C-alpha atoms as a printed R data frame, in Angstrom:
    type eleno elety resid chain resno       x       y       z
1   ATOM     1    CA   MET     A     1   5.841  20.710  13.885
2   ATOM     2    CA   SER     A     2   3.565  19.102  16.446
3   ATOM     3    CA   ASN     A     3   4.753  15.588  17.839
4   ATOM     4    CA   ASP     A     4   1.080  14.893  17.658
5   ATOM     5    CA   LEU     A     5   0.299  15.613  14.440
6   ATOM     6    CA   ALA     A     6   3.456  13.800  13.199
7   ATOM     7    CA   ASN     A     7   2.669  10.625  15.112
8   ATOM     8    CA   THR     A     8  -0.562  10.714  13.066
9   ATOM     9    CA   LEU     A     9   1.181  10.409   9.989
10  ATOM    10    CA   ARG     A    10   2.329   6.792  10.113
11  ATOM    11    CA   PRO     A    11   1.395   3.552   8.466
12  ATOM    12    CA   VAL     A    12  -0.240   0.877  10.042
13  ATOM    13    CA   SER     A    13   3.037  -1.285   9.095
14  ATOM    14    CA   GLU     A    14   6.394  -1.206   7.554
15  ATOM    15    CA   PRO     A    15   6.218  -1.132   3.614
16  ATOM    16    CA   VAL     A    16   7.137  -4.615   2.366
17  ATOM    17    CA   VAL     A    17   9.536  -4.417  -0.247
18  ATOM    18    CA   LEU     A    18   8.517  -6.846  -3.238
19  ATOM    19    CA   ASP     A    19  10.537  -7.901  -6.351
20  ATOM    20    CA   GLY     A    20   9.012  -9.584  -9.743
21  ATOM    21    CA   VAL     A    21   6.028  -7.878  -8.933
22  ATOM    22    CA   TYR     A    22   4.093  -8.416 -12.594
23  ATOM    23    CA   SER     A    23   5.131 -11.009 -15.173
24  ATOM    24    CA   ASP     A    24   6.645  -9.817 -18.494
25  ATOM    25    CA   ASP     A    25   3.427 -10.546 -20.214
26  ATOM    26    CA   GLN     A    26   1.608  -8.416 -17.737
27  ATOM    27    CA   HIS     A    27   4.304  -5.849 -18.205
28  ATOM    28    CA   ARG     A    28   3.769  -5.997 -21.992
29  ATOM    29    CA   ARG     A    29   0.135  -5.601 -21.865
30  ATOM    30    CA   LEU     A    30   0.241  -2.621 -19.215
31  ATOM    31    CA   LEU     A    31   2.497  -0.676 -21.693
32  ATOM    32    CA   GLU     A    32   0.615  -1.904 -24.761
33  ATOM    33    CA   THR     A    33  -2.567  -0.096 -23.390
34  ATOM    34    CA   VAL     A    34  -0.887   2.846 -21.924
35  ATOM    35    CA   ARG     A    35   0.501   3.326 -25.647
36  ATOM    36    CA   ARG     A    36  -2.499   2.535 -27.241
37  ATOM    37    CA   GLU     A    37  -5.157   4.783 -25.166
38  ATOM    38    CA   GLY     A    38  -2.730   7.831 -24.668
39  ATOM    39    CA   PRO     A    39  -2.068  10.559 -24.905
40  ATOM    40    CA   TRP     A    40  -2.455  11.216 -21.011
41  ATOM    41    CA   PRO     A    41  -2.884  14.324 -18.792
42  ATOM    42    CA   LEU     A    42  -0.620  15.892 -16.361
43  ATOM    43    CA   ILE     A    43  -1.109  14.808 -12.758
44  ATOM    44    CA   LEU     A    44  -1.195  18.276 -11.638
45  ATOM    45    CA   ALA     A    45  -4.037  19.246 -14.078
46  ATOM    46    CA   GLN     A    46  -6.010  16.096 -13.036
47  ATOM    47    CA   THR     A    47  -5.965  16.737  -9.455
48  ATOM    48    CA   PHE     A    48  -5.784  20.661  -8.719
49  ATOM    49    CA   LYS     A    49  -7.621  23.668  -9.089
50  ATOM    50    CA   SER     A    50  -5.760  26.037  -7.423
51  ATOM    51    CA   PRO     A    51  -2.130  26.437  -6.266
52  ATOM    52    CA   GLU     A    52  -3.543  26.397  -2.981
53  ATOM    53    CA   GLU     A    53  -4.979  23.076  -3.312
54  ATOM    54    CA   VAL     A    54  -1.442  22.008  -3.902
55  ATOM    55    CA   ILE     A    55   0.101  23.395  -1.034
56  ATOM    56    CA   ALA     A    56  -2.577  22.043   1.197
57  ATOM    57    CA   THR     A    57  -1.917  18.360  -0.389
58  ATOM    58    CA   MET     A    58   1.916  18.501  -0.151
59  ATOM    59    CA   SER     A    59   3.814  19.727   2.974
60  ATOM    60    CA   GLY     A    60   4.985  23.123   4.040
61  ATOM    61    CA   MET     A    61   3.961  26.858   3.652
62  ATOM    62    CA   LEU     A    62   5.608  29.012   1.428
63  ATOM    63    CA   PRO     A    63   7.597  32.275   2.433
64  ATOM    64    CA   PRO     A    64   5.237  35.378   3.742
65  ATOM    65    CA   GLY     A    65   4.432  37.551   0.709
66  ATOM    66    CA   VAL     A    66   4.757  34.865  -2.278
67  ATOM    67    CA   THR     A    67   1.957  34.586  -4.121
68  ATOM    68    CA   PRO     A    68   1.944  31.033  -5.412
69  ATOM    69    CA   THR     A    69   1.156  30.348  -9.067
70  ATOM    70    CA   MET     A    70   0.315  26.753 -10.678
71  ATOM    71    CA   ASP     A    71   3.431  27.170 -12.801
72  ATOM    72    CA   MET     A    72   5.396  26.623  -9.608
73  ATOM    73    CA   PHE     A    73   4.722  23.118  -9.029
74  ATOM    74    CA   LEU     A    74   4.651  22.262 -13.137
75  ATOM    75    CA   THR     A    75   6.508  19.025 -13.811
76  ATOM    76    CA   PRO     A    76   6.298  16.706 -16.418
77  ATOM    77    CA   CYS     A    77   4.675  13.779 -14.622
78  ATOM    78    CA   PHE     A    78   1.587  12.177 -16.068
79  ATOM    79    CA   ARG     A    79  -1.153   9.973 -15.027
80  ATOM    80    CA   GLY     A    80  -3.777   7.730 -16.399
81  ATOM    81    CA   PHE     A    81  -6.377   5.407 -14.488
82  ATOM    82    CA   LEU     A    82  -6.624   1.591 -15.487
83  ATOM    83    CA   ALA     A    83  -9.262   0.924 -13.023
84  ATOM    84    CA   GLN     A    84 -11.941   2.476 -11.117
85  ATOM    85    CA   GLY     A    85 -14.832   1.828  -8.614
86  ATOM    86    CA   GLY     A    86 -13.697  -1.753  -8.591
87  ATOM    87    CA   ALA     A    87 -13.916  -1.910 -12.436
88  ATOM    88    CA   CYS     A    88 -11.148  -2.611 -14.601
89  ATOM    89    CA   LEU     A    89 -11.152  -0.197 -17.419
90  ATOM    90    CA   TYR     A    90  -9.479  -1.760 -20.462
91  ATOM    91    CA   ASP     A    91  -9.665  -5.424 -21.767
92  ATOM    92    CA   GLY     A    92  -6.747  -7.656 -21.100
93  ATOM    93    CA   LEU     A    93  -5.944  -6.230 -17.745
94  ATOM    94    CA   GLU     A    94  -8.209  -8.058 -15.818
95  ATOM    95    CA   ASP     A    95  -5.847 -10.196 -14.300
96  ATOM    96    CA   THR     A    96  -3.275  -7.302 -13.016
97  ATOM    97    CA   PHE     A    97  -6.238  -5.389 -11.395
98  ATOM    98    CA   HIS     A    98  -8.259  -8.641  -9.916
99  ATOM    99    CA   ASN     A    99  -5.215 -10.023  -8.761
100 ATOM   100    CA   VAL     A   100  -5.429 -12.710  -5.839
101 ATOM   101    CA   GLY     A   101  -1.862 -12.464  -4.787
102 ATOM   102    CA   PHE     A   102  -1.889  -8.497  -4.445
103 ATOM   103    CA   LEU     A   103  -5.219  -9.124  -2.407
104 ATOM   104    CA   GLN     A   104  -3.394 -11.677  -0.211
105 ATOM   105    CA   LYS     A   105  -0.433  -9.189   0.487
106 ATOM   106    CA   ALA     A   106  -3.278  -6.438   1.451
107 ATOM   107    CA   LYS     A   107  -4.739  -8.336   3.925
108 ATOM   108    CA   ALA     A   108  -1.484  -9.736   5.473
109 ATOM   109    CA   TYR     A   109   0.070  -5.969   5.918
110 ATOM   110    CA   TRP     A   110  -3.173  -5.246   7.808
111 ATOM   111    CA   ASN     A   111  -3.823  -8.627   9.413
112 ATOM   112    CA   ALA     A   112  -7.134  -8.521   8.170
113 ATOM   113    CA   GLN     A   113  -9.961 -11.096   6.869
114 ATOM   114    CA   TYR     A   114 -11.235  -9.078   3.909
115 ATOM   115    CA   ALA     A   115  -9.992  -7.019   1.065
116 ATOM   116    CA   THR     A   116 -11.308  -5.590  -2.392
117 ATOM   117    CA   PRO     A   117  -9.487  -4.097  -5.382
118 ATOM   118    CA   THR     A   118 -10.781  -0.392  -5.761
119 ATOM   119    CA   MET     A   119  -8.336   1.431  -8.381
120 ATOM   120    CA   MET     A   120  -5.522   1.088 -10.281
121 ATOM   121    CA   LEU     A   121  -3.626   3.861 -12.108
122 ATOM   122    CA   PHE     A   122  -0.109   4.725 -13.720
123 ATOM   123    CA   ASN     A   123   2.320   7.698 -13.740
124 ATOM   124    CA   ILE     A   124   4.411   7.958 -16.515
125 ATOM   125    CA   GLN     A   125   7.562  10.504 -17.203
126 ATOM   126    CA   GLY     A   126  10.622  11.246 -18.753
127 ATOM   127    CA   PRO     A   127  13.249  13.422 -17.320
128 ATOM   128    CA   CYS     A   128  11.374  15.321 -14.394
129 ATOM   129    CA   GLY     A   129  12.132  17.665 -11.650
130 ATOM   130    CA   SER     A   130  10.104  17.487  -8.178
131 ATOM   131    CA   GLN     A   131   8.753  20.470  -6.077
132 ATOM   132    CA   ASP     A   132   7.355  17.758  -3.765
133 ATOM   133    CA   PRO     A   133   9.099  17.802  -0.341
134 ATOM   134    CA   GLY     A   134   6.801  14.659   0.695
135 ATOM   135    CA   HIS     A   135   3.074  14.094   0.300
136 ATOM   136    CA   LEU     A   136   0.305  11.887   1.356
137 ATOM   137    CA   ASP     A   137  -1.694  10.107  -1.564
138 ATOM   138    CA   GLY     A   138  -5.440  10.930  -1.347
139 ATOM   139    CA   VAL     A   139  -6.487   9.718   2.119
140 ATOM   140    CA   SER     A   140  -9.647   7.677   1.977
141 ATOM   141    CA   PHE     A   141 -12.833   8.036   4.558
142 ATOM   142    CA   ARG     A   142 -16.197   6.151   5.102
143 ATOM   143    CA   GLY     A   143 -18.235   8.723   2.792
144 ATOM   144    CA   LEU     A   144 -15.419  10.793   1.227
145 ATOM   145    CA   THR     A   145 -12.706   9.747  -1.159
146 ATOM   146    CA   TYR     A   146 -11.001  10.816  -4.002
147 ATOM   147    CA   GLN     A   147 -14.036  10.063  -6.172
148 ATOM   148    CA   ASN     A   148 -16.185  12.373  -4.802
149 ATOM   149    CA   THR     A   149 -14.130  14.810  -2.693
150 ATOM   150    CA   PRO     A   150 -11.107  17.138  -3.422
151 ATOM   151    CA   VAL     A   151  -7.493  15.288  -2.633
152 ATOM   152    CA   TRP     A   152  -6.614  18.554  -0.698
153 ATOM   153    CA   LEU     A   153  -9.366  18.030   1.618
154 ATOM   154    CA   LEU     A   154  -9.039  14.374   2.120
155 ATOM   155    CA   ASN     A   155  -5.557  15.159   2.643
156 ATOM   156    CA   MET     A   156  -6.071  17.816   5.278
157 ATOM   157    CA   MET     A   157  -8.404  15.339   6.959
158 ATOM   158    CA   GLY     A   158  -5.691  12.899   7.298
159 ATOM   159    CA   LYS     A   159  -3.358  15.313   8.548
160 ATOM   160    CA   SER     A   160  -5.386  16.750  11.271
161 ATOM   161    CA   GLY     A   161  -6.125  13.548  12.723
162 ATOM   162    CA   LEU     A   162  -9.714  14.758  13.820
163 ATOM   163    CA   PHE     A   163 -11.299  11.904  11.506
164 ATOM   164    CA   LYS     A   164  -9.491   8.650  12.523
165 ATOM   165    CA   PRO     A   165 -12.970   7.015  13.484
166 ATOM   166    CA   TRP     A   166 -13.826   7.014   9.754
167 ATOM   167    CA   LEU     A   167 -10.580   6.124   7.982
168 ATOM   168    CA   LYS     A   168 -10.522   3.474   5.577
169 ATOM   169    CA   LYS     A   169  -8.100   0.601   5.875
170 ATOM   170    CA   MET     A   170  -6.398   1.218   2.365
171 ATOM   171    CA   ALA     A   171  -3.326  -0.880   0.773
172 ATOM   172    CA   GLN     A   172  -1.225  -0.124  -2.072
173 ATOM   173    CA   VAL     A   173   1.204  -2.175  -4.275
174 ATOM   174    CA   ILE     A   174   3.024   0.321  -5.763
175 ATOM   175    CA   THR     A   175   5.512  -0.711  -8.832
176 ATOM   176    CA   TRP     A   176   8.239   0.786 -10.681
177 ATOM   177    CA   TYR     A   177  10.034   0.371 -13.885
178 ATOM   178    CA   TYR     A   178  12.933   2.784 -14.356
179 ATOM   179    CA   ASP     A   179  16.081   0.730 -15.207
180 ATOM   180    CA   ASN     A   180  18.264   3.930 -14.833
181 ATOM   181    CA   PRO     A   181  20.451   4.887 -12.174
182 ATOM   182    CA   GLN     A   182  19.968   8.865 -12.756
183 ATOM   183    CA   GLY     A   183  17.580   9.638  -9.941
184 ATOM   184    CA   GLY     A   184  14.098   8.292  -9.767
185 ATOM   185    CA   GLY     A   185  14.228   6.708  -6.260
186 ATOM   186    CA   PHE     A   186  11.540   6.492  -3.747
187 ATOM   187    CA   THR     A   187  11.895   8.445  -0.332
188 ATOM   188    CA   TYR     A   188   9.402   7.471   2.437
189 ATOM   189    CA   TRP     A   189   9.010   8.341   5.995
190 ATOM   190    CA   PRO     A   190   7.530   5.076   7.851
191 ATOM   191    CA   ASP     A   191   8.526   6.405  11.227
192 ATOM   192    CA   GLY     A   192   6.554  10.001  10.783
193 ATOM   193    CA   PRO     A   193   8.104  13.251   9.345
194 ATOM   194    CA   LEU     A   194  10.043  13.564  12.429
195 ATOM   195    CA   GLY     A   195  11.737  10.123  11.972
196 ATOM   196    CA   GLN     A   196  14.798   8.876   9.640
197 ATOM   197    CA   PRO     A   197  13.580   8.345   6.072
198 ATOM   198    CA   LYS     A   198  14.325   5.340   4.300
199 ATOM   199    CA   ARG     A   199  14.232   4.843  -0.080
200 ATOM   200    CA   LEU     A   200  14.666   2.559  -2.487
201 ATOM   201    CA   ALA     A   201  17.155   3.414  -5.129
202 ATOM   202    CA   THR     A   202  17.003   3.029  -8.708
203 ATOM   203    CA   PRO     A   203  17.541   1.175 -10.938
204 ATOM   204    CA   MET     A   204  14.136  -0.352  -9.912
205 ATOM   205    CA   TRP     A   205  12.984  -2.726 -12.691
206 ATOM   206    CA   ASN     A   206   9.532  -4.604 -11.484
207 ATOM   207    CA   ARG     A   207  10.291  -3.613  -7.510
208 ATOM   208    CA   GLY     A   208   7.322  -2.345  -5.669
209 ATOM   209    CA   VAL     A   209   6.372  -2.261  -2.053
210 ATOM   210    CA   VAL     A   210   2.866  -2.982   0.029
211 ATOM   211    CA   VAL     A   211   2.419   0.108   1.873
212 ATOM   212    CA   GLN     A   212  -0.373   2.518   3.368
213 ATOM   213    CA   ASN     A   213   0.795   5.560   1.081
214 ATOM   214    CA   GLU     A   214  -2.319   7.431   2.351
215 ATOM   215    CA   MET     A   215  -1.011   7.723   5.717
216 ATOM   216    CA   MET     A   216   2.913   7.605   4.971
217 ATOM   217    CA   TYR     A   217   4.965  10.751   3.723
218 ATOM   218    CA   HIS     A   218   6.842   9.868   0.891
219 ATOM   219    CA   ARG     A   219   7.863  11.504  -2.555
220 ATOM   220    CA   GLY     A   220   9.493  10.192  -5.978
221 ATOM   221    CA   GLU     A   221  12.740  11.748  -6.691
222 ATOM   222    CA   PRO     A   222  13.749  13.787  -9.690
223 ATOM   223    CA   ASN     A   223  14.974  11.609 -12.385
224 ATOM   224    CA   GLY     A   224  17.043  12.120 -15.671
225 ATOM   225    CA   PRO     A   225  19.319  14.622 -16.990
226 ATOM   226    CA   ALA     A   226  18.941  17.867 -15.002
227 ATOM   227    CA   GLU     A   227  18.973  19.936 -18.291
228 ATOM   228    CA   GLN     A   228  15.742  18.054 -19.733
229 ATOM   229    CA   ARG     A   229  13.917  17.931 -16.374
230 ATOM   230    CA   HIS     A   230  11.598  20.742 -17.560
231 ATOM   231    CA   PRO     A   231  10.984  20.860 -21.460
232 ATOM   232    CA   GLN     A   232  10.524  24.063 -23.216
233 ATOM   233    CA   GLY     A   233   6.612  24.675 -23.905
234 ATOM   234    CA   LEU     A   234   5.687  22.449 -21.062
235 ATOM   235    CA   ALA     A   235   2.210  23.612 -20.114
236 ATOM   236    CA   LEU     A   236  -0.843  22.292 -18.140
237 ATOM   237    CA   HIS     A   237  -2.634  21.178 -20.793
238 ATOM   238    CA   SER     A   238   0.690  19.170 -22.220
239 ATOM   239    CA   LEU     A   239   0.080  15.475 -23.006
240 ATOM   240    CA   PHE     A   240   2.276  12.545 -22.793
241 ATOM   241    CA   GLY     A   241   2.162   9.609 -25.373
242 ATOM   242    CA   ALA     A   242   3.522   7.085 -27.691
243 ATOM   243    CA   ASP     A   243   5.892   8.370 -30.516
244 ATOM   244    CA   PRO     A   244   4.869   7.458 -33.791
245 ATOM   245    CA   GLU     A   245   8.055   7.599 -35.118
246 ATOM   246    CA   VAL     A   246   9.836   5.544 -32.848
247 ATOM   247    CA   GLU     A   247   8.779   2.054 -31.955
248 ATOM   248    CA   ASP     A   248   9.046   2.147 -28.200
249 ATOM   249    CA   GLY     A   249   9.671   5.770 -27.498
250 ATOM   250    CA   TRP     A   250   7.225   8.313 -26.049
251 ATOM   251    CA   ARG     A   251   6.693  12.271 -26.561
252 ATOM   252    CA   ILE     A   252   5.744  15.479 -24.948
253 ATOM   253    CA   THR     A   253   3.092  17.421 -26.911
254 ATOM   254    CA   THR     A   254   1.808  20.769 -25.932
255 ATOM   255    CA   ASP     A   255  -1.334  21.855 -28.416
256 ATOM   256    CA   GLY     A   256  -0.500  19.067 -30.797
257 ATOM   257    CA   ALA     A   257   3.291  20.232 -30.986
258 ATOM   258    CA   GLU     A   258   5.902  18.011 -29.921
259 ATOM   259    CA   ILE     A   259   8.171  19.693 -27.176
260 ATOM   260    CA   GLN     A   260  10.077  16.701 -25.957
261 ATOM   261    CA   LYS     A   261  11.045  13.110 -27.270
262 ATOM   262    CA   VAL     A   262  11.406  10.646 -24.718
263 ATOM   263    CA   ALA     A   263  13.431   7.287 -25.266
264 ATOM   264    CA   ALA     A   264  12.427   4.265 -23.697
265 ATOM   265    CA   SER     A   265  15.590   4.203 -21.242
266 ATOM   266    CA   GLU     A   266  14.633   7.325 -19.827
267 ATOM   267    CA   MET     A   267  11.155   6.665 -19.217
268 ATOM   268    CA   ARG     A   268   9.964   6.172 -15.684
269 ATOM   269    CA   PHE     A   269   6.742   3.847 -15.418
270 ATOM   270    CA   LEU     A   270   5.043   3.520 -12.074
271 ATOM   271    CA   VAL     A   271   1.871   1.200 -11.528
272 ATOM   272    CA   HIS     A   272  -0.128   1.953  -8.405
273 ATOM   273    CA   TRP     A   273  -2.822  -0.941  -7.095
274 ATOM   274    CA   ASN     A   274  -5.412  -0.010  -4.686
275 ATOM   275    CA   ALA     A   275  -7.311  -2.163  -2.351
276 ATOM   276    CA   GLU     A   276  -9.783  -1.398   0.725
277 ATOM   277    CA   VAL     A   277  -9.005  -4.031   3.462
278 ATOM   278    CA   PHE     A   278 -11.552  -5.104   6.009
279 ATOM   279    CA   ALA     A   279 -10.595  -6.187   9.534
280 ATOM   280    CA   ASP     A   280 -13.399  -8.441   9.893
281 ATOM   281    CA   MET     A   281 -17.137  -9.085   8.871
282 ATOM   282    CA   ALA     A   282 -18.449  -6.235  11.335
283 ATOM   283    CA   GLU     A   283 -16.193  -3.674   9.601
284 ATOM   284    CA   LEU     A   284 -17.300  -4.840   6.061
285 ATOM   285    CA   LYS     A   285 -20.843  -4.605   7.182
286 ATOM   286    CA   ALA     A   286 -20.480  -1.111   8.665
287 ATOM   287    CA   VAL     A   287 -18.542   0.466   5.114
288 ATOM   288    CA   MET     A   288 -20.949  -1.490   2.876
289 ATOM   289    CA   ASP     A   289 -24.081  -0.245   4.586
290 ATOM   290    CA   HIS     A   290 -22.997   3.147   5.202
291 ATOM   291    CA   THR     A   291 -24.125   3.307   8.558
292 ATOM   292    CA   ASP     A   292 -21.499   5.862   9.875
293 ATOM   293    CA   ASP     A   293 -20.413   8.064   6.736
294 ATOM   294    CA   LEU     A   294 -18.873  11.477   6.916
295 ATOM   295    CA   THR     A   295 -20.075  14.484   4.534
296 ATOM   296    CA   VAL     A   296 -18.494  17.556   3.555
297 ATOM   297    CA   GLU     A   297 -20.747  19.595   5.629
298 ATOM   298    CA   ARG     A   298 -19.925  17.528   8.439
299 ATOM   299    CA   VAL     A   299 -15.991  17.547   7.995
300 ATOM   300    CA   VAL     A   300 -16.644  21.587   7.618
301 ATOM   301    CA   ASP     A   301 -18.454  21.820  10.916
302 ATOM   302    CA   THR     A   302 -15.575  19.754  12.737
303 ATOM   303    CA   PHE     A   303 -12.854  22.071  11.387
304 ATOM   304    CA   LEU     A   304 -14.971  24.753  12.236
305 ATOM   305    CA   LYS     A   305 -15.545  23.791  15.896
306 ATOM   306    CA   ASP     A   306 -11.955  22.717  16.487
307 ATOM   307    CA   LEU     A   307 -10.336  25.940  14.975
308 ATOM   308    CA   ARG     A   308 -12.884  28.090  17.146
309 ATOM   309    CA   SER     A   309 -12.230  26.086  20.148
310 ATOM   310    CA   ARG     A   310  -8.542  27.018  20.001
311 ATOM   311    CA   GLY     A   311  -9.043  30.484  19.433
312 ATOM   312    CA   VAL     A   312  -8.705  30.540  15.527
313 ATOM   313    CA   GLU     A   313 -11.071  33.274  13.954
314 ATOM   314    CA   VAL     A   314 -12.834  31.752  10.862
315 ATOM   315    CA   ALA     A   315 -15.684  32.643   8.940
316 ATOM   316    CA   THR     A   316 -17.835  29.905   7.549
317 ATOM   317    CA   PRO     A   317 -16.863  29.271   4.084
318 ATOM   318    CA   SER     A   318 -19.789  29.555   1.545
319 ATOM   319    CA   ASP     A   319 -17.866  26.966  -1.030
320 ATOM   320    CA   PRO     A   320 -15.634  25.183   1.345
321 ATOM   321    CA   LEU     A   321 -14.036  23.029  -1.580
322 ATOM   322    CA   ARG     A   322 -12.852  26.072  -3.245
323 ATOM   323    CA   ASP     A   323 -12.573  28.884  -0.984
324 ATOM   324    CA   LEU     A   324  -8.955  29.936  -0.822
325 ATOM   325    CA   THR     A   325  -9.150  31.601   2.527
326 ATOM   326    CA   PHE     A   326 -10.624  28.569   4.210
327 ATOM   327    CA   ILE     A   327  -7.991  26.393   2.341
328 ATOM   328    CA   GLN     A   328  -5.246  28.629   3.990
329 ATOM   329    CA   THR     A   329  -6.403  28.555   7.176
330 ATOM   330    CA   LEU     A   330  -6.711  24.987   7.338
331 ATOM   331    CA   THR     A   331  -3.060  24.905   6.072
332 ATOM   332    CA   ALA     A   332  -1.513  27.002   8.402
333 ATOM   333    CA   ASN     A   333  -3.350  25.127  11.443
334 ATOM   334    CA   TYR     A   334  -3.240  21.494  10.418
335 ATOM   335    CA   ASP     A   335  -0.239  21.019   7.877
336 ATOM   336    CA   ILE     A   336   2.767  19.483   9.733
337 ATOM   337    CA   GLY     A   337   5.214  21.044   7.665
338 ATOM   338    CA   THR     A   338   8.054  19.392   5.424
339 ATOM   339    CA   PRO     A   339   9.892  16.126   6.585
340 ATOM   340    CA   ARG     A   340  13.030  17.115   8.734
341 ATOM   341    CA   ILE     A   341  15.176  14.743   7.514
342 ATOM   342    CA   TYR     A   342  16.121  13.542   3.872
343 ATOM   343    CA   PRO     A   343  18.521  11.125   2.901
344 ATOM   344    CA   ALA     A   344  21.910  12.586   1.714
345 ATOM   345    CA   GLU     A   345  21.385  10.855  -2.034
346 ATOM   346    CA   ALA     A   346  18.107  12.535  -2.052
347 ATOM   347    CA   PRO     A   347  17.744  15.685  -0.757
348 ATOM   348    CA   GLY     A   348  14.265  17.765  -0.626
349 ATOM   349    CA   PRO     A   349  13.698  20.403  -2.762
350 ATOM   350    CA   HIS     A   350  14.211  23.395  -0.372
351 ATOM   351    CA   GLN     A   351  17.677  21.916   0.014
352 ATOM   352    CA   LEU     A   352  18.228  21.924  -3.020
353 ATOM   353    CA   ALA     A   353  17.394  25.436  -3.286
354 ATOM   354    CA   ALA     A   354  19.336  26.751  -0.205
């Protein structure tokens, strides 16, 4: 792993741990919305079109000769959006998204003058394994975000360090509800993937962090009974929603058939609030006026020039967002690999397989 690349992947500040993030009433309304508006699809199905994109977004490469498939990364972790593009999507959640306290925390985290909420999502799951050795959330750049660009390309841009002048200042308030000591913690590498990890251990009920997860390697740890972490019948199009037979229960379905019941005590719920932060009025105007935005074409040209300057033979892709050879070339040259150290209490997936 290149020290230069590894040092690029550090948050602007140490994550700030919070307790009592949401009120009981806010938590109740969040869950009511999730139950009412579901069922919800897998994160994997929403985010990726090929296993190569998954590999580019995570860290590390498969051994030579191994052909990746989506099934290799299939875990029962589901997602839904509560706000996008600065707009709250559901009535009754406006105070959770347009959260003055969160905005103050985001500005303090960056020592910045201005902030605006941009997005809010949740992850929801029952017992769940993890093939994730550590990843970045979708990195945001001026002109290119998760709304118009595949996450794999955004993360490769972040990992490369070539696009730092266009990196948006983003802050997240991430909160967990998992009142269960059986796995489900949060491992993170605030000093870069060569440094010592830190972790928040379960149980985590209404506990959170203020963080720049877009530039800090992190991972959710496996949770729940090991024999229940990969339900039989799980597929890329499986869904997670309220169990109509149990008042506070949940279930996973595939093609309308129930494949697993999830008790409330086994459900892990993560709420991810996101804000864009601006150091001062000059930066705010530069972002809002779009005076120096990136385009996919400019990004591809920058990658090609950098690779060729280092003697890497690479063809100009006709469809760079989906070209598997191009994706693999970027991964081989800019991915920094898996973190070197994992907590003894939460080994990485490659350590579990060893």
